[in-house]
XYZ file of C-alpha atoms in Angstrom:
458
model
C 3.946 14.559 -15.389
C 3.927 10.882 -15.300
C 0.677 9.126 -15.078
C -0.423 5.383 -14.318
C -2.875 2.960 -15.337
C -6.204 2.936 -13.335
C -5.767 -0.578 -11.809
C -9.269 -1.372 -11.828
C -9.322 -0.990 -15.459
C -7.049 -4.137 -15.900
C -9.099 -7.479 -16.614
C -7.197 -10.023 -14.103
C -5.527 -8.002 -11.325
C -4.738 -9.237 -8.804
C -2.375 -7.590 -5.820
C -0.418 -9.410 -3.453
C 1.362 -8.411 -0.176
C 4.115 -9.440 1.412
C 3.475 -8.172 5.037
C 4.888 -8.259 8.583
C 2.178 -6.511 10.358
C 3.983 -6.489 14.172
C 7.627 -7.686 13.256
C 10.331 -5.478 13.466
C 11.812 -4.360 11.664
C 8.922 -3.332 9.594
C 8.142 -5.217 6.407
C 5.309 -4.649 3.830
C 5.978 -5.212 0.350
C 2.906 -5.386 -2.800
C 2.800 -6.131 -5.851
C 0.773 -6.722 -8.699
C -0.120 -10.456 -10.915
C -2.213 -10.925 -13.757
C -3.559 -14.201 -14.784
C -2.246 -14.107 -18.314
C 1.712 -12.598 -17.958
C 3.079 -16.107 -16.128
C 6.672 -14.418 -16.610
C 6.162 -11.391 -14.939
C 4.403 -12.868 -12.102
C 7.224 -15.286 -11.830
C 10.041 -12.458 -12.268
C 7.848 -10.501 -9.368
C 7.833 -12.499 -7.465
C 11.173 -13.945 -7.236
C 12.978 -10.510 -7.163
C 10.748 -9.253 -4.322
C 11.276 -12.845 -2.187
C 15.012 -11.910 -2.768
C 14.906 -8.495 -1.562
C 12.528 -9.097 1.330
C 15.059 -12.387 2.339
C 18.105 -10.166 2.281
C 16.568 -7.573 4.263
C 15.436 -9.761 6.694
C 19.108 -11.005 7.243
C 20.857 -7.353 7.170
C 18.211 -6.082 9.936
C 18.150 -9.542 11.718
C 19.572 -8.416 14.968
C 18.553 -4.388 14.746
C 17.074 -3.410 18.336
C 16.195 0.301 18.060
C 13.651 3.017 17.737
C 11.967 4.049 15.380
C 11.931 0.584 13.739
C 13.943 0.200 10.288
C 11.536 -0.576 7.698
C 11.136 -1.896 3.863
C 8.162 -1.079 1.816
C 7.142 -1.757 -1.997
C 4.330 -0.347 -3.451
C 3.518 -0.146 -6.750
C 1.678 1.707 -10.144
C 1.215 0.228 -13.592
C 2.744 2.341 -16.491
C 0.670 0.707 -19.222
C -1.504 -2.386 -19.246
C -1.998 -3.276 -23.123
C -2.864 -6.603 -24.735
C 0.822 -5.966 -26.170
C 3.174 -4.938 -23.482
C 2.651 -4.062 -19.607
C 4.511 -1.724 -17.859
C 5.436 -2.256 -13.964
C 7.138 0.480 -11.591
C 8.112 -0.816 -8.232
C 8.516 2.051 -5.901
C 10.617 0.742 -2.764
C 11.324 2.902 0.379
C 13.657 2.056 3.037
C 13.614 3.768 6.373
C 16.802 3.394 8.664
C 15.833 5.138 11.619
C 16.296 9.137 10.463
C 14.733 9.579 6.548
C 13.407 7.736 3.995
C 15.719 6.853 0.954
C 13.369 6.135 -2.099
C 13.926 4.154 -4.819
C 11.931 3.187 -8.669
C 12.338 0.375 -11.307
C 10.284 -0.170 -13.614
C 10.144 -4.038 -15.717
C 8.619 -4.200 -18.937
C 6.582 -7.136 -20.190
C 6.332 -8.391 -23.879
C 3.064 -10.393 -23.921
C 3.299 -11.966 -27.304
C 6.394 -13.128 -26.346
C 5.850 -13.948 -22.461
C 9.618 -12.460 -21.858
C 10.446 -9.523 -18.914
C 12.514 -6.217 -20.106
C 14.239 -4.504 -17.845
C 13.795 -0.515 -18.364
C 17.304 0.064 -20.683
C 15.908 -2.525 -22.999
C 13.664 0.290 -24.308
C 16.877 2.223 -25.395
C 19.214 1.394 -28.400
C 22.022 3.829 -26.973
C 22.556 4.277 -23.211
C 25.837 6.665 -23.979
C 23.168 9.027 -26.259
C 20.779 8.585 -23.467
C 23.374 9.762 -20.543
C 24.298 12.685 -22.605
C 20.530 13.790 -22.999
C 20.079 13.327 -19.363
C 23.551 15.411 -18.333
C 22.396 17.944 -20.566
C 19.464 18.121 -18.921
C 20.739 17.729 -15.397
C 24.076 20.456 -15.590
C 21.038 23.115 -15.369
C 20.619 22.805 -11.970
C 24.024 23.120 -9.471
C 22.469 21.446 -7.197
C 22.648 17.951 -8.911
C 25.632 15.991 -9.753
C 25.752 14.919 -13.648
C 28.740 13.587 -13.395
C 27.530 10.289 -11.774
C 25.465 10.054 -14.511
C 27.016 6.929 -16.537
C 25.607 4.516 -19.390
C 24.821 2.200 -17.067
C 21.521 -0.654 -16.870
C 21.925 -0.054 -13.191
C 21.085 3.680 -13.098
C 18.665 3.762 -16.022
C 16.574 1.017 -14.029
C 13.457 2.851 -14.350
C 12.474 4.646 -18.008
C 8.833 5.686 -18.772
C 6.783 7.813 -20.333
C 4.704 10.692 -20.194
C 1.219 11.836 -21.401
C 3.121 13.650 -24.074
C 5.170 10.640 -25.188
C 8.198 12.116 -23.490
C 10.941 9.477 -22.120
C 11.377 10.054 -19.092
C 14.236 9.156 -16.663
C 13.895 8.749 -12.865
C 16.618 8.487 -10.214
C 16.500 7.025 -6.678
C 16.839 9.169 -4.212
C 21.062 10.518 -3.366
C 21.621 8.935 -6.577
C 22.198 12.213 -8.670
C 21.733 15.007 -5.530
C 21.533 15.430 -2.306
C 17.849 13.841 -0.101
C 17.393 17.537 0.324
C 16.663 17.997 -3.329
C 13.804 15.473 -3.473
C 13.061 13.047 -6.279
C 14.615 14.027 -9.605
C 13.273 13.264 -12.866
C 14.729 13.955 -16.603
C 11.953 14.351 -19.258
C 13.948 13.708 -23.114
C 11.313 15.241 -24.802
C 9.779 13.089 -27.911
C 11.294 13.918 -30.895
C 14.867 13.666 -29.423
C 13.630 10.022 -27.671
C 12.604 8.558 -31.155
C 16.064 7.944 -32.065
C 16.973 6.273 -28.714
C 13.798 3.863 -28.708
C 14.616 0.038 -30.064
C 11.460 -1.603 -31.594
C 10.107 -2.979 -27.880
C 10.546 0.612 -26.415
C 8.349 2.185 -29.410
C 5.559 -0.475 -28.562
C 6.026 -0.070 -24.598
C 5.323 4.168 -25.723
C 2.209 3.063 -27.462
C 1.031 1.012 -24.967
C 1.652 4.062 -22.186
C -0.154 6.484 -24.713
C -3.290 3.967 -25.064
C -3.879 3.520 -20.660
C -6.362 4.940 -19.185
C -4.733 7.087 -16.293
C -5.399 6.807 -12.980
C -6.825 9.665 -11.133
C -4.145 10.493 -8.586
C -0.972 10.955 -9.893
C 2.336 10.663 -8.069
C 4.222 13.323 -6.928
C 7.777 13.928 -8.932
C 10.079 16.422 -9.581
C 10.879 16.568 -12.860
C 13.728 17.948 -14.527
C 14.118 19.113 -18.399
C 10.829 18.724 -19.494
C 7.805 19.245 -16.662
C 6.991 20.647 -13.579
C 6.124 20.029 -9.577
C 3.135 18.232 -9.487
C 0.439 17.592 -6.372
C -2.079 15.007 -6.180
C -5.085 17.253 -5.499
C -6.974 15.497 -2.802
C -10.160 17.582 -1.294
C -10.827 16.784 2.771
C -13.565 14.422 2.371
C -16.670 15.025 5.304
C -15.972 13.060 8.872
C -17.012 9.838 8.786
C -19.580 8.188 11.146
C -19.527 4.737 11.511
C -22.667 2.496 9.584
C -25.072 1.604 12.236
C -25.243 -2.056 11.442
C -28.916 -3.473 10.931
C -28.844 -5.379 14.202
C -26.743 -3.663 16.588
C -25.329 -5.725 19.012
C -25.081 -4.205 22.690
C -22.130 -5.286 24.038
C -22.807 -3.810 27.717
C -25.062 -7.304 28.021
C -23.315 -9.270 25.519
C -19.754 -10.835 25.304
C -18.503 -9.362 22.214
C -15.496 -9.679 20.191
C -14.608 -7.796 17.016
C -12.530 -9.614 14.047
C -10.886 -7.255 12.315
C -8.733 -7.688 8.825
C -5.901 -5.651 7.596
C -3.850 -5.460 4.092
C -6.687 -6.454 1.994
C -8.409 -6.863 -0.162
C -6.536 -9.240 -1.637
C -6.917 -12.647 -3.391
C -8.444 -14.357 0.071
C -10.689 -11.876 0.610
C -13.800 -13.250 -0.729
C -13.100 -16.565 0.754
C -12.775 -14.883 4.489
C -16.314 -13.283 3.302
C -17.808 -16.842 2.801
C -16.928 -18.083 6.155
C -17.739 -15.287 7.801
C -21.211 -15.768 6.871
C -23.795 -13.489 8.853
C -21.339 -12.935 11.255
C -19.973 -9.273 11.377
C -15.990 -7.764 10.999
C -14.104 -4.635 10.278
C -11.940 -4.342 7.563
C -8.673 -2.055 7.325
C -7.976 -1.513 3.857
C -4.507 -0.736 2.090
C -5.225 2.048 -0.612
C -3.220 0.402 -3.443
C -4.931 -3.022 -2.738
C -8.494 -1.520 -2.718
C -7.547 0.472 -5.974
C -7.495 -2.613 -7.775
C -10.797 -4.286 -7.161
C -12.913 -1.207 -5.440
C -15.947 -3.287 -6.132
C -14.458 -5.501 -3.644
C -15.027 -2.715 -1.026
C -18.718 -2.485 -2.068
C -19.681 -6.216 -1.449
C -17.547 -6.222 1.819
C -19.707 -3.503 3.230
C -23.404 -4.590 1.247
C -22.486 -8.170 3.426
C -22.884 -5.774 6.761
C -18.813 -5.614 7.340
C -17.642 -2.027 7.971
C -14.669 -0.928 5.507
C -12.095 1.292 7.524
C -8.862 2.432 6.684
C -5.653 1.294 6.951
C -3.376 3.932 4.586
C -2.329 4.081 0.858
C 0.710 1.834 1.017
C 1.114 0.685 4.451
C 4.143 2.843 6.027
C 4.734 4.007 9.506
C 2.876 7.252 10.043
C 5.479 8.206 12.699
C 8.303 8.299 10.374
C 6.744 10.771 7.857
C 6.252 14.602 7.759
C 2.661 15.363 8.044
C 1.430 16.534 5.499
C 2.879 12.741 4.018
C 0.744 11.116 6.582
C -2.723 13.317 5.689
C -1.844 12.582 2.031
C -1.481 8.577 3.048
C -5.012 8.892 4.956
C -7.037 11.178 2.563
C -6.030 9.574 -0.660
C -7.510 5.929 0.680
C -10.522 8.041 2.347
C -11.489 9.049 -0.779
C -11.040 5.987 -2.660
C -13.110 3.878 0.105
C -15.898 6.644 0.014
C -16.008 6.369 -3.559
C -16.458 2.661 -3.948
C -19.099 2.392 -0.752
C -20.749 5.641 -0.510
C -19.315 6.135 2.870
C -16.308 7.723 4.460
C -14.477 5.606 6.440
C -14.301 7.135 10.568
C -11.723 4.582 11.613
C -8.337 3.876 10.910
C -5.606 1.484 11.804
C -2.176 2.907 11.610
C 0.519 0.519 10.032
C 2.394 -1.305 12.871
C -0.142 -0.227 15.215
C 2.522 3.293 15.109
C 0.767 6.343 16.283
C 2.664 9.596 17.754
C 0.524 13.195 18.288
C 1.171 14.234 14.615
C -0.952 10.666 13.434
C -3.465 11.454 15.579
C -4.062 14.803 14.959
C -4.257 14.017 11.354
C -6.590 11.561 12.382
C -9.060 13.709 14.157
C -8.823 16.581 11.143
C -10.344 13.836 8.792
C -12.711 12.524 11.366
C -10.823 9.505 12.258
C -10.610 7.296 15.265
C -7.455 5.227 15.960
C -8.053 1.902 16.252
C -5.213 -0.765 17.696
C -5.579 -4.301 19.179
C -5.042 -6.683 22.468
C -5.174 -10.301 20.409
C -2.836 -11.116 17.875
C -2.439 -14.255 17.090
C 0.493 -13.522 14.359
C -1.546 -15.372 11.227
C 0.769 -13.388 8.912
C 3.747 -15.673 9.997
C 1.812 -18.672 9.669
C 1.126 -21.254 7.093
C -1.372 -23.218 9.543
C -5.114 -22.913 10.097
C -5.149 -24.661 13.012
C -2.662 -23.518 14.767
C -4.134 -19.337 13.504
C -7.185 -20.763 15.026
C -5.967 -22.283 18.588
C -4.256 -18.894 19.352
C -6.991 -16.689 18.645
C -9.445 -18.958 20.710
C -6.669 -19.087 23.414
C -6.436 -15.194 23.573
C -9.862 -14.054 23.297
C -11.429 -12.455 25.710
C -15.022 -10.087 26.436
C -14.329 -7.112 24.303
C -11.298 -7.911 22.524
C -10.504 -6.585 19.070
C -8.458 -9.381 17.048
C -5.825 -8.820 14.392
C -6.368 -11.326 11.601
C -5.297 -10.471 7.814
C -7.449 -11.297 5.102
C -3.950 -11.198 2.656
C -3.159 -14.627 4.272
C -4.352 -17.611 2.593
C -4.290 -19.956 6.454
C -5.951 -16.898 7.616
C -8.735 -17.386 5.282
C -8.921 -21.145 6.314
C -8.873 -20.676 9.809
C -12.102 -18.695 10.179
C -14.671 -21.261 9.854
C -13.083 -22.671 13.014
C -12.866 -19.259 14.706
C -16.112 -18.662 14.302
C -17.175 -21.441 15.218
C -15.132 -21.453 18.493
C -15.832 -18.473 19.534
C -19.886 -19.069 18.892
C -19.255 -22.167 21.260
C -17.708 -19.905 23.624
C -21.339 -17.690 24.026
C -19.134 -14.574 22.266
C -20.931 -12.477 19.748
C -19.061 -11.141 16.792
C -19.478 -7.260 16.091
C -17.822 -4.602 14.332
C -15.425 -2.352 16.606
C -18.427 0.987 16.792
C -20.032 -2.080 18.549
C -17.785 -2.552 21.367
C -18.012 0.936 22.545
C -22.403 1.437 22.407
C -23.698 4.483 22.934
C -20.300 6.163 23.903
C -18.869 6.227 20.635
C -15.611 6.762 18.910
C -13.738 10.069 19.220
C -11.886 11.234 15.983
C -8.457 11.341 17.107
C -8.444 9.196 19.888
C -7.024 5.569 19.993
C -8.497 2.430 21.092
C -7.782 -1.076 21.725
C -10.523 -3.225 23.855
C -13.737 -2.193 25.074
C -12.268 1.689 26.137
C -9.906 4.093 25.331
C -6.045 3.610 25.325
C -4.164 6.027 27.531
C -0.652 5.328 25.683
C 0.481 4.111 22.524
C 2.292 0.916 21.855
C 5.457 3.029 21.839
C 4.398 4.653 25.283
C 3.717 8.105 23.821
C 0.977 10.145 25.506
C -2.063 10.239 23.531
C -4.899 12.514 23.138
């Protein structure tokens, strides 16, 4: 079973996203920096500008639904003052499955230099053998595509038992049908293969302090089928704030931030002041910092939900989509004391199998009618002039805290919109005494009767 580093372990985290919140095709991409591995970052970050460019350009002109859609998350394998371990996990949806993909760069610190994963191997034709060996057990895999190549050994790691482990992308050794495949080379056959980095980078793994949820993999040769075990947390009830605003008299709008919480976060906190928002957090953001969640909601903001790594709900099986909403339930309860009752579904995507989901965890659907598109935009002022432009009595605003003009505009938003006699409230606000229903989607001041996409909803 692989594990991963508990992010919030790591002294000078910090995630960033890469996000398209309404384009399409769909874009979200994260990733991790730390103050002290300037190579990395820079490797990071240039890789995943690449990729996201070159998507952008193949799915330029694609018109159809569902959406196509590119999405990086990400897990640290080890996080030692020696070496740090980094497996991007990037999923691409063309409009019928998923097709899943892992690499995993190294990082020497005392030498500030980036490995890719078959510099931890001194023989890549001993290694393919291992991993045919391993692989000719099933007949439902094809070791013959197995090859001592970089390319296909782009992701090595390690288990808890000092196992290396081998992962393929997904068609890359068996049919989609088969699900992820993994080849475990247990230790003492590894120690051979191992150059002097890769015997440090196996230290470093053993040393991490795991994570609590590991990922699901299929592993072949050396471990089983594992399942993040994630317990339905209690329904949520939104925080009565300690001045409730009632909007029947009022003109109230609610702010509300998705993506975060990122590096802009606390700056979006400062200028927000005394005045109230709601924020939609991504899972493997809020993993990082979870005391981040705390002082968001101690400052009077409600912290909602806004899934683990930011895919379309619609495109998954459900019981993908319960695991996307429980996992960040649980990791929002545990860093505020509350469970989250609202939720904001990537790409604003919602079909009958999100929102039942939704309503068996005790979640409302929450969309929006004011966009302003911040996440394309390098301006304040111009963030600021379309939100002012578009806001209206009851409107629920889509801002992103990930976006450093975001951050800048506020000041004048909130001014503006103070000039403009609005009040700022959370979204439980808008809708007084008649509540939120788990289950059931809203937008501005009342329940939805369709979706964005036009489906019927509950």
């Amino acid at each position: 079973m692989l594990t991963y580093v508990d992010p919030a372990s790591v002294e000078g985290l910090i995630p960033q996203s890469i996000s398209g919140e309404t384009r399409e095709p769909h874009l979200h991409v994260s990733f991790p920096t730390l103050e002290d591995t300037p190579a990395l970052n820079r490797r990071l970050t240039n890789d995943l500008g690449k990729a996201v460019q070159s998507y952008t350009i193949r799915t330029k002109t694609a018109d159809r639904f569902p959406a196509p859609e590119y999405n990086v998350d990400w897990q640290l394998t080890a996080a030692s003052p020696d070496v740090v371990g980094v497996r991007l996990r990037t999923g691409e949806f063309g409009g019928v499955r998923w097709a899943n993909s892992t690499r995993t760069l190294w990082y020497d610190r005392p030498a500030d230099h980036v490995l890719g994963s078959a510099d931890l191997v001194n023989n890549l034709d001993l290694l393919s053998a291992l991993v045919k060996q391993h692989l000719d057990r099933d007949p439902a895999v094809d070791s013959d595509v197995v090859r001592p190549d970089p390319r296909l050994f782009d992701s090595l790691d390690f288990n808890s038992r000092g196992d290396l482990v081998a992962e393929f992308d997904d068609y890359q050794v068996a049919p989609g049908s088969v699900g992820r495949i993994a080849v475990a080379i247990p230790r003492k056959d590894a120690d051979a293969l191992l150059t002097p980095f890769g015997r440090r980078a196996r230290i470093a793994v053993e040393q991490a302090k795991p994570a609590s949820l590991p990922e699901i993999v299929t592993m072949r040769g050396g471990g089983g089928h594992s399942v993040p075990n994630i317990v339905p947390r209690p329904r949520g009830v939104p925080s009565e704030p300690e001045h409730r605003a009632d909007c029947a008299v009022l003109k109230c709008v609610a702010l509300t931030f998705d993506d975060g919480p990122g590096p802009n976060t606390e700056k979006v906190l400062n200028a927000l002041g005394d005045e109230r928002a709601t924020f939609f957090a991504v899972g493997v953001n809020a993993a990082v910092e979870p005391r981040e969640l705390a002082r968001i909601r101690e400052r009077g903001h409600l912290v909602a939900n806004h899934t683990w790594s930011h895919r379309d709900l619609t495109t998954m099986p459900e019981n993908r989509v319960y695991e996307q909403l429980s996992r960040t339930q649980s990791l929002i309860e545990g860093a505020t004391g509350e469970a989250p009752a609202l939720v904001r579904a990537p790409y604003g995507a919602i079909d009958p199998k999100v929102s039942e989901v939704a309503r068996e965890l005790g979640l409302s659907l929450v969309q929006w009618n004011v966009d302003p598109k911040d996440w394309r935009d390098e301006n304040a002022g111009a963030i600021a002039s379309r939100t002012l432009a578009e806001a209206r009595r009851n409107s629920i605003v889509l801002l992103h805290d990930t976006n450093p003009a975001t951050a800048d505009a506020i000041p004048e938003i909130v001014d503006g919109l103070a000039a403009r006699g609005f009040t700022l409230v959370t979204v439980p606000e808008l809708y007084g005494s008649a509540s939120m229903t788990p289950g059931h989607t809203y937008d501005a001041g009342g329940r939805a009767s369709v979706s964005r996409r036009g489906q019927p909803l509950p």
